mmCIF file of C-alpha atoms in Angstrom:
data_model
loop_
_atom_site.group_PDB
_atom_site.id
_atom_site.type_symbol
_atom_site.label_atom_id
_atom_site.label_comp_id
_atom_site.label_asym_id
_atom_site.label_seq_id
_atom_site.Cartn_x
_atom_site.Cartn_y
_atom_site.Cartn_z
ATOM 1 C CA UNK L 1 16.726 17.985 11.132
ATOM 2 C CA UNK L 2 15.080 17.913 7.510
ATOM 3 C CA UNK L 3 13.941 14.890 7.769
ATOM 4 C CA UNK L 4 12.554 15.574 11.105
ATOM 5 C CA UNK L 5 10.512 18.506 9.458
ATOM 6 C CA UNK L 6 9.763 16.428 6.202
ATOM 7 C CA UNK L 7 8.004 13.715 8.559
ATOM 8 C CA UNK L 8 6.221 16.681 10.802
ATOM 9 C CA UNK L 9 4.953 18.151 7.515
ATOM 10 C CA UNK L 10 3.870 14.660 5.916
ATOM 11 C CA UNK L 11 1.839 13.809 8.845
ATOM 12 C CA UNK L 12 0.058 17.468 9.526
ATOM 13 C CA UNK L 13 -0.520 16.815 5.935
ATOM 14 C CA UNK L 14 -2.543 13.717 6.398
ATOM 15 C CA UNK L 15 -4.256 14.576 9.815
ATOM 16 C CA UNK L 16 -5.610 17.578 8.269
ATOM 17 C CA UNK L 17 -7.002 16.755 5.128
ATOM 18 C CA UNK L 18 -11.240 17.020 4.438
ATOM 19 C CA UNK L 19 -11.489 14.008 3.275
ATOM 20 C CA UNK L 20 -10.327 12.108 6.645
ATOM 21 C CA UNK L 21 -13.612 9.945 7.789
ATOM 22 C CA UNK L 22 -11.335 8.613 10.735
ATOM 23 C CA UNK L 23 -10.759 4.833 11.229
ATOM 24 C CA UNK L 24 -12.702 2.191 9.772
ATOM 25 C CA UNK L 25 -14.054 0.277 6.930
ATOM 26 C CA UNK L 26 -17.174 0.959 5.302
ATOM 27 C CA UNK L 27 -19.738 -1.937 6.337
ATOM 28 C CA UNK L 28 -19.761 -3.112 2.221
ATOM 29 C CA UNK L 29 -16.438 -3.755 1.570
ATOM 30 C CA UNK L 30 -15.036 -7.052 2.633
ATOM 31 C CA UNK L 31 -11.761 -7.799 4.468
ATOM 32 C CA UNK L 32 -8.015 -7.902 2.094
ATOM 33 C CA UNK L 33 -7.480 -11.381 3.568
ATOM 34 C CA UNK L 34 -10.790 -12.829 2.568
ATOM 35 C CA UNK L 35 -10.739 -11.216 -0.685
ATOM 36 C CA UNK L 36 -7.348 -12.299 -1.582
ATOM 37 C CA UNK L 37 -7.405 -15.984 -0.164
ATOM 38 C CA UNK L 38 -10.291 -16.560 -2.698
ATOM 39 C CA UNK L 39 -9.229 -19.202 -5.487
ATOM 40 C CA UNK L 40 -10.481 -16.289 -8.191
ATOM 41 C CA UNK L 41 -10.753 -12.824 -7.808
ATOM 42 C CA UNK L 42 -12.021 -10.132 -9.694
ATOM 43 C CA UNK L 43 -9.360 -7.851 -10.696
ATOM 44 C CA UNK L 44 -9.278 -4.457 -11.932
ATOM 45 C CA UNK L 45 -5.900 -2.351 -13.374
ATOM 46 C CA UNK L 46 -4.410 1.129 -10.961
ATOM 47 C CA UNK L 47 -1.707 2.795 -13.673
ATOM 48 C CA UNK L 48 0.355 4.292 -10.915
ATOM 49 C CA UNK L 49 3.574 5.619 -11.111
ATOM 50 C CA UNK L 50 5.935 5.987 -7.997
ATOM 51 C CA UNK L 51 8.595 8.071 -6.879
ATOM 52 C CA UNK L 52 12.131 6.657 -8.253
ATOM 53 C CA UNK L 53 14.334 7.324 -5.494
ATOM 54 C CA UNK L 54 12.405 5.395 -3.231
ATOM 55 C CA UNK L 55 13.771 2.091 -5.464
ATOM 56 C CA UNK L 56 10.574 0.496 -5.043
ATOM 57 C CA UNK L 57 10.946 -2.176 -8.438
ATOM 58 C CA UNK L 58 14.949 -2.435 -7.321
ATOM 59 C CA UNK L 59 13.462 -3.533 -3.800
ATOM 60 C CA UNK L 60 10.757 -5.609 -4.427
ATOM 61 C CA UNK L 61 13.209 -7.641 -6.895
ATOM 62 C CA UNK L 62 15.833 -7.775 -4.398
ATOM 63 C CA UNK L 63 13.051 -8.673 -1.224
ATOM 64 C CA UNK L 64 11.804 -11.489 -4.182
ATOM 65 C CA UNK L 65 15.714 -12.727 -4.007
ATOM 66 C CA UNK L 66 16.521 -12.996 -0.402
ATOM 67 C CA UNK L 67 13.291 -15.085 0.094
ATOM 68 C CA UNK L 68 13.470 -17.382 -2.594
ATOM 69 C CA UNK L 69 10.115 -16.045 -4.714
ATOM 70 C CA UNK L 70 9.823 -17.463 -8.540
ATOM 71 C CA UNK L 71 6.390 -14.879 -8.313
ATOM 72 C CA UNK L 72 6.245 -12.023 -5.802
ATOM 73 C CA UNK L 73 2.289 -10.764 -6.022
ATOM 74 C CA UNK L 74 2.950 -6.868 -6.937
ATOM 75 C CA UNK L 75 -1.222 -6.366 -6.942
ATOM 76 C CA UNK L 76 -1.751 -8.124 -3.998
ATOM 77 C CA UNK L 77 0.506 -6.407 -1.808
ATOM 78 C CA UNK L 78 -0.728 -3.325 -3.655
ATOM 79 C CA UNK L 79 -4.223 -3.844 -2.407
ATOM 80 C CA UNK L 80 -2.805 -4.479 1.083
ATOM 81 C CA UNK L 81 -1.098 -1.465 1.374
ATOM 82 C CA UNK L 82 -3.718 0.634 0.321
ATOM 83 C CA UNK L 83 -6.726 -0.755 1.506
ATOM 84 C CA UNK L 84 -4.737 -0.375 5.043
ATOM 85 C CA UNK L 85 -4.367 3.362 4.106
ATOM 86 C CA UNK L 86 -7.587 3.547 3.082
ATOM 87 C CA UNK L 87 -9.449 1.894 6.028
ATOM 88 C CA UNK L 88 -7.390 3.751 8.664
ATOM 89 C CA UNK L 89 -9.348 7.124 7.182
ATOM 90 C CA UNK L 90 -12.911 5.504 6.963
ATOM 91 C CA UNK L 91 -13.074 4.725 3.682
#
């Protein structure tokens, strides 16, 4: 039941927020996979810091494990995730 409220809460959060363009990307900013398929890429630092009982370094490590990675791109699947965020509210 808490959860079911947490969720309800989380997304009237998000669907009523002023800042919410609505879906798409602005017409100047290229697509994630183009950018980050390019041999070399500008790059530029987000100091973020995350909730810790979501696990999120414990995860990644373990997700780097069970698929054999030696280098698991934090910054690149960074960028995914939140230019998908991003792009879904028209920014």
């Amino acid at each position: 039941m808490r959860q079911e409220q947490e969720v309800q809460a989380s997304t009237a959060a998000s669907e009523g927020t002023p800042w919410a363009h609505g879906p798409g990307r602005p017409a100047d900013i290229p697509e994630t996979a183009v950018v980050l398929n390019q041999r070399i890429i500008a790059r530029e630092s987000l100091d973020s810091s995350v909730p810790a009982a979501l696990k999120l370094k414990r995860r990644i490590k373990r997700f780097a494990l069970d698929n054999e990675l030696d280098h698991l791109p934090i910054g690149d699947i960074v960028s995914v995730a939140l230019d998908e965020w991003l792009t879904t509210r028209g920014f």
